PDB file of C-alpha atoms in Angstrom:
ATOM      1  CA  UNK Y  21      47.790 -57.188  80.968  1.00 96.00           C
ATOM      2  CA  UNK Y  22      50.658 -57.523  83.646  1.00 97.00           C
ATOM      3  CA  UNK Y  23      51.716 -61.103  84.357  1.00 98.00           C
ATOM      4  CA  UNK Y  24      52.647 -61.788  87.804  1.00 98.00           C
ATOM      5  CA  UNK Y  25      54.399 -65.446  88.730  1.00 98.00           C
ATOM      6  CA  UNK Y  26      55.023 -66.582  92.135  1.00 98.00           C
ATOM      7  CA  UNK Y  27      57.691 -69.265  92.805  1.00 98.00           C
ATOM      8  CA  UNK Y  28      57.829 -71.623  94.437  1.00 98.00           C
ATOM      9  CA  UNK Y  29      54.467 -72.533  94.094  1.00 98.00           C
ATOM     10  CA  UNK Y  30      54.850 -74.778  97.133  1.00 98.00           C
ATOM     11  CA  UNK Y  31      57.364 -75.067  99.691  1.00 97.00           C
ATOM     12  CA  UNK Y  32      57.405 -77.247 103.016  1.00 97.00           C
ATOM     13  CA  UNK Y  33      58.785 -75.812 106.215  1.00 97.00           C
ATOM     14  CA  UNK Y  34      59.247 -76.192 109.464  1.00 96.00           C
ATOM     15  CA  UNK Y  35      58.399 -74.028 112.422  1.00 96.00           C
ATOM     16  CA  UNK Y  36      61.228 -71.728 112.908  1.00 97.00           C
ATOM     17  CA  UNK Y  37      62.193 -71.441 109.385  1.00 97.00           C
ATOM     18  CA  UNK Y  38      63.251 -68.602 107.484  1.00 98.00           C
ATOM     19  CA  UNK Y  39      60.900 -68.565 104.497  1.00 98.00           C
ATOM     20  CA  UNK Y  40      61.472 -66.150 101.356  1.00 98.00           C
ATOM     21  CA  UNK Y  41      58.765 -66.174  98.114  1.00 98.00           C
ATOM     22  CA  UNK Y  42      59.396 -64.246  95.055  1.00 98.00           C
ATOM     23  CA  UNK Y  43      56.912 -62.422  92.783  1.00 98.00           C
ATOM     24  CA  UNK Y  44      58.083 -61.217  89.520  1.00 98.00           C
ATOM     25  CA  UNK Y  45      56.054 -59.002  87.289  1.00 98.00           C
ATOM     26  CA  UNK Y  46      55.754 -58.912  83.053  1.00 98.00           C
ATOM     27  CA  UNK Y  47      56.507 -55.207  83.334  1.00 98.00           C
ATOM     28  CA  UNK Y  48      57.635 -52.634  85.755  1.00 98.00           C
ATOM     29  CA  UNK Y  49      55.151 -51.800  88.605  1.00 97.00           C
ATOM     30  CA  UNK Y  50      57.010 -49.247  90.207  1.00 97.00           C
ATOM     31  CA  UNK Y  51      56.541 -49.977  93.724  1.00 97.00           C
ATOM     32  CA  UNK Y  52      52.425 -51.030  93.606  1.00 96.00           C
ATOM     33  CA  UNK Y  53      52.248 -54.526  94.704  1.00 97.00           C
ATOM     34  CA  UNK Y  54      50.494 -56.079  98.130  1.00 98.00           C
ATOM     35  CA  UNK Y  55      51.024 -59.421  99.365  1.00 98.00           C
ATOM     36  CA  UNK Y  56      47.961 -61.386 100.903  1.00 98.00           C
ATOM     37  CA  UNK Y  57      47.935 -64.479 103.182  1.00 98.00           C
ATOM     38  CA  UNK Y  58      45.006 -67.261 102.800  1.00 98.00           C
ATOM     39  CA  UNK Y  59      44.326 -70.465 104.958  1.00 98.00           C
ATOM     40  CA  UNK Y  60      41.759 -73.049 103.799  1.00 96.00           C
ATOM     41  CA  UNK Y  61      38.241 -71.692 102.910  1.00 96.00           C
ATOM     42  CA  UNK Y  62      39.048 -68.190 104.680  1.00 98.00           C
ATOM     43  CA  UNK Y  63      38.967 -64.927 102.996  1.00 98.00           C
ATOM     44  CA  UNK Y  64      42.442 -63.616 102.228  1.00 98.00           C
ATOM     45  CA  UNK Y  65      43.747 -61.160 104.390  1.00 98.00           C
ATOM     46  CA  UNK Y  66      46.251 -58.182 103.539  1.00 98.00           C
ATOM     47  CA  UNK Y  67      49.493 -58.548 104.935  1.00 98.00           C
ATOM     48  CA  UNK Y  68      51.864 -55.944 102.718  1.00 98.00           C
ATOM     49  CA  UNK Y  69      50.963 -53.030 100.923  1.00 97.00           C
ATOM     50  CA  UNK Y  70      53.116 -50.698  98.840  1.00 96.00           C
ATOM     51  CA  UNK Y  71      55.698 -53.640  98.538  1.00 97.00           C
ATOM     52  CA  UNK Y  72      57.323 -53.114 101.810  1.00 98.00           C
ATOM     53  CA  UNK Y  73      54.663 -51.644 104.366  1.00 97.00           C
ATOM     54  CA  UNK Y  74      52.954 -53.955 106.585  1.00 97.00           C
ATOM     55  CA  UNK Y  75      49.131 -53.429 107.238  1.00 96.00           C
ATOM     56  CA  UNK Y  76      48.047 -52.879 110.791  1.00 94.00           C
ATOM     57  CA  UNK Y  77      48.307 -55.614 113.194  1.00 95.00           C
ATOM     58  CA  UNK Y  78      50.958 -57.576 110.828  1.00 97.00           C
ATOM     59  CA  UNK Y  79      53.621 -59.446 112.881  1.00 98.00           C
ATOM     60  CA  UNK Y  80      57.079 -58.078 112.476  1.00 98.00           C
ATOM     61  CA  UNK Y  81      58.685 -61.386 111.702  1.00 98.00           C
ATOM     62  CA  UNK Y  82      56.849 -60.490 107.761  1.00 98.00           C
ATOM     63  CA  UNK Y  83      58.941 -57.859 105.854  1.00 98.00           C
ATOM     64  CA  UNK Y  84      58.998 -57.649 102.034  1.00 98.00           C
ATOM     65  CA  UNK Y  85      60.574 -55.808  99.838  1.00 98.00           C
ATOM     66  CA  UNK Y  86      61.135 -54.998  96.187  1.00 98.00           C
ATOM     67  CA  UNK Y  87      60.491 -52.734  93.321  1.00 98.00           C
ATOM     68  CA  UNK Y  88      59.913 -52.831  89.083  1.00 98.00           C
ATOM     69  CA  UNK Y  89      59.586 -56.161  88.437  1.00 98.00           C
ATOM     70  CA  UNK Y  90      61.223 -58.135  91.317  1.00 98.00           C
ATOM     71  CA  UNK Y  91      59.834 -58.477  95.088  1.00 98.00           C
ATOM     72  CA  UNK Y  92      60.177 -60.860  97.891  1.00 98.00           C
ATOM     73  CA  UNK Y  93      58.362 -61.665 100.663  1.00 98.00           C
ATOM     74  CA  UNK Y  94      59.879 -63.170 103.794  1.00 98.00           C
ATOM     75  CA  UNK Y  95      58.791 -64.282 107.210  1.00 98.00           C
ATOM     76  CA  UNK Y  96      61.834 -64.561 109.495  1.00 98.00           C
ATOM     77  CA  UNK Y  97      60.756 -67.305 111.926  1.00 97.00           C
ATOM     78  CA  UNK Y  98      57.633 -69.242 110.711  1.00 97.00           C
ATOM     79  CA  UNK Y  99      55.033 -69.972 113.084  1.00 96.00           C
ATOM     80  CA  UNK Y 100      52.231 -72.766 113.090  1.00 95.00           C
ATOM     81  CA  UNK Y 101      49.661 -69.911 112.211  1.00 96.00           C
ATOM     82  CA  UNK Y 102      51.791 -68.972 109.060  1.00 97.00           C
ATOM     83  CA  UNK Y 103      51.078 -72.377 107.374  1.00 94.00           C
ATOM     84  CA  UNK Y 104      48.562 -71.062 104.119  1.00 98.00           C
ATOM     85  CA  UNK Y 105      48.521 -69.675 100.202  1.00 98.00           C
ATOM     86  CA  UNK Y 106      50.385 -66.714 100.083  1.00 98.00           C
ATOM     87  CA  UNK Y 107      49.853 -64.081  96.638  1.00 98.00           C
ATOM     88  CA  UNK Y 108      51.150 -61.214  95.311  1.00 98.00           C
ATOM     89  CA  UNK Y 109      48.730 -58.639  93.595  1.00 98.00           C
ATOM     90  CA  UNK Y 110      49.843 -55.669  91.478  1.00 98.00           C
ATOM     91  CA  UNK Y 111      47.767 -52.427  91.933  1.00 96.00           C
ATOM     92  CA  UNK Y 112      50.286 -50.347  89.215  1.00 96.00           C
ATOM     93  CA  UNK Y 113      48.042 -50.920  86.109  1.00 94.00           C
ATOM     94  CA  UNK Y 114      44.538 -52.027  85.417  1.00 94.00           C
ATOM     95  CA  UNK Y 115      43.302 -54.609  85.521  1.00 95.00           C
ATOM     96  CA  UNK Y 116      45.006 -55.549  88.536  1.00 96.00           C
ATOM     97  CA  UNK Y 117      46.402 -58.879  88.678  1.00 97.00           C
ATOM     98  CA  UNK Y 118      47.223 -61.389  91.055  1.00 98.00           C
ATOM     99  CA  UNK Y 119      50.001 -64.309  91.456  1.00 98.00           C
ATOM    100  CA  UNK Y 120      49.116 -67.870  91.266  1.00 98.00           C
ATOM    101  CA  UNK Y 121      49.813 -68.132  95.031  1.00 98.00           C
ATOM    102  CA  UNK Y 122      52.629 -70.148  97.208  1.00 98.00           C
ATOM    103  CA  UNK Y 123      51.417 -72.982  99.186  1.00 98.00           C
ATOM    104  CA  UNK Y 124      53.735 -73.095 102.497  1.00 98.00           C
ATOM    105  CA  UNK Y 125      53.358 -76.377 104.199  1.00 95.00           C
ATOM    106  CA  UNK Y 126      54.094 -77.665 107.509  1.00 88.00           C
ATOM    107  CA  UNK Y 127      57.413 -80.218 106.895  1.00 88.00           C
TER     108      UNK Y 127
ATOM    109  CA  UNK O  13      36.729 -52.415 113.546  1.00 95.00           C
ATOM    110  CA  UNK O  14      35.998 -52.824 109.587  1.00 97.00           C
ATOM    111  CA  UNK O  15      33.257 -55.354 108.458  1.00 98.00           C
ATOM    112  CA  UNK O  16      32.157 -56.099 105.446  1.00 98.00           C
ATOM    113  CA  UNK O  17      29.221 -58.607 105.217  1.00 98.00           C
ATOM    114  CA  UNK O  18      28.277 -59.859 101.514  1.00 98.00           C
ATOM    115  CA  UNK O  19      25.553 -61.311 100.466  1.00 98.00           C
ATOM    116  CA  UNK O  20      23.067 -62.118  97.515  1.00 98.00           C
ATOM    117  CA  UNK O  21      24.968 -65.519  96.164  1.00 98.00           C
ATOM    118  CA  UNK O  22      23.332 -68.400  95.472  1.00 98.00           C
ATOM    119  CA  UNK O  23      22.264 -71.032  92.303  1.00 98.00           C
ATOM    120  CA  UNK O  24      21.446 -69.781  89.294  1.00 98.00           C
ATOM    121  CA  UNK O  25      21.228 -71.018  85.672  1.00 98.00           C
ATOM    122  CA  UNK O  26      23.574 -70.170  82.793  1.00 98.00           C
ATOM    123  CA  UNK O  27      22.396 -67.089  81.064  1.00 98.00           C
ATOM    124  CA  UNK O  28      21.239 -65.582  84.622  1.00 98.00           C
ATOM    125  CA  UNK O  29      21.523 -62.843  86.688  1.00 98.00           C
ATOM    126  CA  UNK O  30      22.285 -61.922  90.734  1.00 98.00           C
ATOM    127  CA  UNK O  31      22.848 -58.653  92.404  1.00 98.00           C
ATOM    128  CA  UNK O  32      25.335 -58.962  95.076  1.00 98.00           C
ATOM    129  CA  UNK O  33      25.644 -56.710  97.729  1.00 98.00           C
ATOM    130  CA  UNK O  34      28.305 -56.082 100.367  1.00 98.00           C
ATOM    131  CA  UNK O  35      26.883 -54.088 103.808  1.00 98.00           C
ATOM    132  CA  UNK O  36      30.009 -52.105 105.179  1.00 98.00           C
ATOM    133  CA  UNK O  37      30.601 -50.873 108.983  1.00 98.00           C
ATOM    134  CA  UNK O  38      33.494 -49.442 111.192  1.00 98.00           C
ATOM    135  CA  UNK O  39      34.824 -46.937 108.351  1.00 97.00           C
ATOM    136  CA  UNK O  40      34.299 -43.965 106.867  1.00 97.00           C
ATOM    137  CA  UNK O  41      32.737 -45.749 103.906  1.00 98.00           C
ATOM    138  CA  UNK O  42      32.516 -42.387 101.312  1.00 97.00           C
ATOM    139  CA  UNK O  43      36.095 -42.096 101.519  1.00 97.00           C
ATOM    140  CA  UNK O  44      37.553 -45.630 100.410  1.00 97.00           C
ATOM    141  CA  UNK O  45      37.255 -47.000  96.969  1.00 97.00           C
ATOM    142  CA  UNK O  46      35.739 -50.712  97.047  1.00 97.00           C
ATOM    143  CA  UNK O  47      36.527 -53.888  95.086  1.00 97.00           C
ATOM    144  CA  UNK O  48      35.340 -57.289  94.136  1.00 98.00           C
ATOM    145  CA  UNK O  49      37.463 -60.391  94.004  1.00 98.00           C
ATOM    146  CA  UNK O  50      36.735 -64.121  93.020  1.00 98.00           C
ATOM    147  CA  UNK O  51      37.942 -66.891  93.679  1.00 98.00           C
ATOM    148  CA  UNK O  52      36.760 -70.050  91.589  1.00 98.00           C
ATOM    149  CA  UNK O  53      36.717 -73.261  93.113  1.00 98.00           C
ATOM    150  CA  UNK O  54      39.939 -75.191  94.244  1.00 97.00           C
ATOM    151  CA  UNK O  55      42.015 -71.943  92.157  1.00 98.00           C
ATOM    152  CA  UNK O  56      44.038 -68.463  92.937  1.00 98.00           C
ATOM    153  CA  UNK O  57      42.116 -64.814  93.529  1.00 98.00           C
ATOM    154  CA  UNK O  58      40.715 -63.194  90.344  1.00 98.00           C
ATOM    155  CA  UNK O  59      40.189 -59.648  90.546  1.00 98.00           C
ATOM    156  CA  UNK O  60      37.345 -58.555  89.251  1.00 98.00           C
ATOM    157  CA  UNK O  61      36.138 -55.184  89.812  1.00 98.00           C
ATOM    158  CA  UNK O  62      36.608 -51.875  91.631  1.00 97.00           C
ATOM    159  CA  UNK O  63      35.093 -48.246  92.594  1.00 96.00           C
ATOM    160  CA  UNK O  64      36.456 -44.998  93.320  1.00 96.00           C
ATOM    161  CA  UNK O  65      34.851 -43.715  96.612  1.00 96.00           C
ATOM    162  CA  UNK O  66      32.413 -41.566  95.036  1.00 96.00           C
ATOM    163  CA  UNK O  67      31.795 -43.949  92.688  1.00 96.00           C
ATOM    164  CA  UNK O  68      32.677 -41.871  89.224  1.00 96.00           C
ATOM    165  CA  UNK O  69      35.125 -44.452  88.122  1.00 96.00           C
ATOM    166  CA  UNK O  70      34.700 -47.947  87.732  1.00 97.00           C
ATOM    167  CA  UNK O  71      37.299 -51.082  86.314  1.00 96.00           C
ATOM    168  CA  UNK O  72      36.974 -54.101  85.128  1.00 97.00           C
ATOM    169  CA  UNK O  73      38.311 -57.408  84.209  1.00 97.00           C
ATOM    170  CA  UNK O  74      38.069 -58.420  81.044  1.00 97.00           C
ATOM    171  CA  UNK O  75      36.580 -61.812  81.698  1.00 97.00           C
ATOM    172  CA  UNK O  76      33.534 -59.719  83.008  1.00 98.00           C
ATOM    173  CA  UNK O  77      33.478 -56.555  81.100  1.00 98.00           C
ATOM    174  CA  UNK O  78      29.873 -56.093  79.368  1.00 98.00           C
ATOM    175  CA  UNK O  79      28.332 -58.228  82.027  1.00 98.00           C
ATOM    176  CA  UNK O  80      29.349 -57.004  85.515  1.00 98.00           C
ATOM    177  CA  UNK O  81      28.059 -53.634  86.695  1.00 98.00           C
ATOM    178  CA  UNK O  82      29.327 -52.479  90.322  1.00 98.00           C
ATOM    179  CA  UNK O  83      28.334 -49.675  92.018  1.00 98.00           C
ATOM    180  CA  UNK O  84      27.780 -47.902  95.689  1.00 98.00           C
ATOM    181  CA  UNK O  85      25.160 -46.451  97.810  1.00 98.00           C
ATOM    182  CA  UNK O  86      27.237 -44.191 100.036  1.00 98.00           C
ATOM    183  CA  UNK O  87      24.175 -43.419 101.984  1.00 98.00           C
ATOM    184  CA  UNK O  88      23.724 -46.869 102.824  1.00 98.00           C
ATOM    185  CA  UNK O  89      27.682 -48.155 103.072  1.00 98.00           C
ATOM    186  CA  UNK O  90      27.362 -50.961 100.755  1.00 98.00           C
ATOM    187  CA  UNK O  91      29.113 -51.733  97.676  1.00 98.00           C
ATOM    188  CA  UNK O  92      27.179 -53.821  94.573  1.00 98.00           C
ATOM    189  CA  UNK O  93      27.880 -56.301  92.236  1.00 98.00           C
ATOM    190  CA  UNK O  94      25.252 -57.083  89.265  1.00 98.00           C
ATOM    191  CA  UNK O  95      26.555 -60.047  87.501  1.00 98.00           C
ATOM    192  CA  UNK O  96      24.025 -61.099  84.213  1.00 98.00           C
ATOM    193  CA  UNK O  97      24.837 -63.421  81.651  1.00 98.00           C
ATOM    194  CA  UNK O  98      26.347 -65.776  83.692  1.00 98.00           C
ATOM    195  CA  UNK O  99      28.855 -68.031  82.887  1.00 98.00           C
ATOM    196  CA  UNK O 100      29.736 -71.679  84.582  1.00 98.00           C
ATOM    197  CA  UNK O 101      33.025 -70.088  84.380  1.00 98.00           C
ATOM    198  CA  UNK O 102      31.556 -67.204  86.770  1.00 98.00           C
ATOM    199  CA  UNK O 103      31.275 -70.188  89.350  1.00 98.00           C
ATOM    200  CA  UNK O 104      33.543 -68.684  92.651  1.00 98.00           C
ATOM    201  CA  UNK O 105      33.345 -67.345  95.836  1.00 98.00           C
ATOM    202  CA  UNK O 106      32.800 -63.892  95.714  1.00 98.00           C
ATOM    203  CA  UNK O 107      34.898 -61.294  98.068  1.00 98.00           C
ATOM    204  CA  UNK O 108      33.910 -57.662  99.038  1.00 98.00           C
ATOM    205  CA  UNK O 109      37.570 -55.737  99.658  1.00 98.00           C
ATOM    206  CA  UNK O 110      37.786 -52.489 101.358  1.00 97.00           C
ATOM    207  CA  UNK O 111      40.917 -50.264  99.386  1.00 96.00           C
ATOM    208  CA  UNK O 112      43.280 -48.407 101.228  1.00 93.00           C
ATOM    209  CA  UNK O 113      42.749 -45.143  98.748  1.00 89.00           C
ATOM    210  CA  UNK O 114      39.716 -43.345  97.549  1.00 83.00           C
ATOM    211  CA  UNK O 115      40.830 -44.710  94.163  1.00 84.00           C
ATOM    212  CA  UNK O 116      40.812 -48.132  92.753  1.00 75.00           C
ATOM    213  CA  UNK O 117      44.057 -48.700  92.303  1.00 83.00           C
ATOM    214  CA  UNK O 118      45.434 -49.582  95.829  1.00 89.00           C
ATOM    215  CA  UNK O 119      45.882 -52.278  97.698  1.00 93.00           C
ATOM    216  CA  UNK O 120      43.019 -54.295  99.833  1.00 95.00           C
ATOM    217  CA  UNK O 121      43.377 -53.707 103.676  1.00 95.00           C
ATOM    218  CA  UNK O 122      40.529 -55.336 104.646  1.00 97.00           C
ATOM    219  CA  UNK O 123      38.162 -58.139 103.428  1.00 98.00           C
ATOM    220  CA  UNK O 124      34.600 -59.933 103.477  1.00 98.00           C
ATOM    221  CA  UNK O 125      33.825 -63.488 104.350  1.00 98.00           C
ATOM    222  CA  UNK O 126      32.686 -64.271 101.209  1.00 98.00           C
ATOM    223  CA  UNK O 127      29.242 -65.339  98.972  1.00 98.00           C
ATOM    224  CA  UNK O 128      29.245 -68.110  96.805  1.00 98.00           C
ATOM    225  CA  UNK O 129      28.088 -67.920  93.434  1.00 98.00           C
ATOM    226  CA  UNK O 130      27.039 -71.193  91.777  1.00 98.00           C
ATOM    227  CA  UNK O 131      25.985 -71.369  87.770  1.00 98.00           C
ATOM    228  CA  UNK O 132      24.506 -74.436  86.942  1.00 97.00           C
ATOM    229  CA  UNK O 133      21.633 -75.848  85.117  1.00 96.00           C
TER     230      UNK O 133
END
């Protein structure tokens, strides 16, 4: 199975910020990862797909980019709705496997 | 706009069975492949299953292969999940994901509320 690890696995922030999260993956994934954003008993919801496309209705200020086994995911200015678990999931190889998640607190 | 509305969770004893069901709207539902995800209690999302849009192919995790069975009605737009042989380890909330493809290998674009499952004696 691919491994995926997420670091930091917590970071604190404040609003404004410039916040960057790396996923790395045991193997090469080609370009087949999404990134997901979770708050507190909420379902996740898709943010990144194809390791740089945003889903519909994604702010701009989230960009991410990557390929193989390295990819980053950044939010340019972070706003008080952007405090939650974020994870990376590869799609390249089954089964499909997720991150362990990066918690991004409020400072 | 996509819904998808699970349901079927609940308390059940080791050794047990559910079926659960997720009820999808606002999509072409035949055309998008379908996939569960878990998420145990106070951990990270588990993927744990997934079907093609016509529902020939199915995946699954190891941790449920041999025990999980999902499937689709397309003439009713919901996507299934019979779990049997339930663990305590099967304890999570369960999430329906809508897939971006027909296939199921893509990414999630769109996602249920949830259903708990709860295996206890």
């Amino acid at each position: 199975d691919i491994q995926m690890t997420q670091s930091p696995s917590s970071l604190a922030a404040s609003v404004g910020d410039r916040v960057t999260i790396t996923c790395r993956a045991s193997q090469g994934i080609s370009r087949w990862l999404g990134w997901y954003q979770q708050k507190p008993g909420k379902a996740p919801k898709s943010l990144i797909y194809a390791a740089s496309s945003l889903h519909t209705g994604v702010p701009s200020r989230f960009s991410a980019s990557g390929s193989g086994t390295d990819f980053t995911l950044t939010i340019s200015s972070l706003q008080p709705e952007d405090f939650a678990t974020y994870y990376c999931q590869q799609y390249n190889t089954y089964p499909l496997t997720f991150g362990p998640g990066t918690k991004v607190d409020i400072k | 706009e996509v819904q998808l509305l699970e349901s079927g969770g609940g308390l059940v004893q080791p050794g047990g069975s559910l079926r659960l069901s997720c009820a999808a709207s606002g999509f072409t539902f035949k055309t998008y492949a379908m996939s569960w995800v878990r998420q145990a209690p106070g951990k990270g999302l588990e993927w744990v299953s997934a079907i093609s849009a016509s529902g020939d192919r199915t995946h699954y995790a190891d941790s449920v292969k041999g025990r999980f069975i999902i499937s689709r009605d397309n003439s009713k737009n919901t996507v299934f999940l019979q779990v049997n042989t339930l663990r305590a380890e099967d304890t999570a909330v369960y999430y329906c994901a809508k897939l971006k493809e027909n296939f199921g290998d893509s990414s999630a674009d769109s996602w249920g509320q949830g259903t708990l499952v709860t295996v206890s004696s």
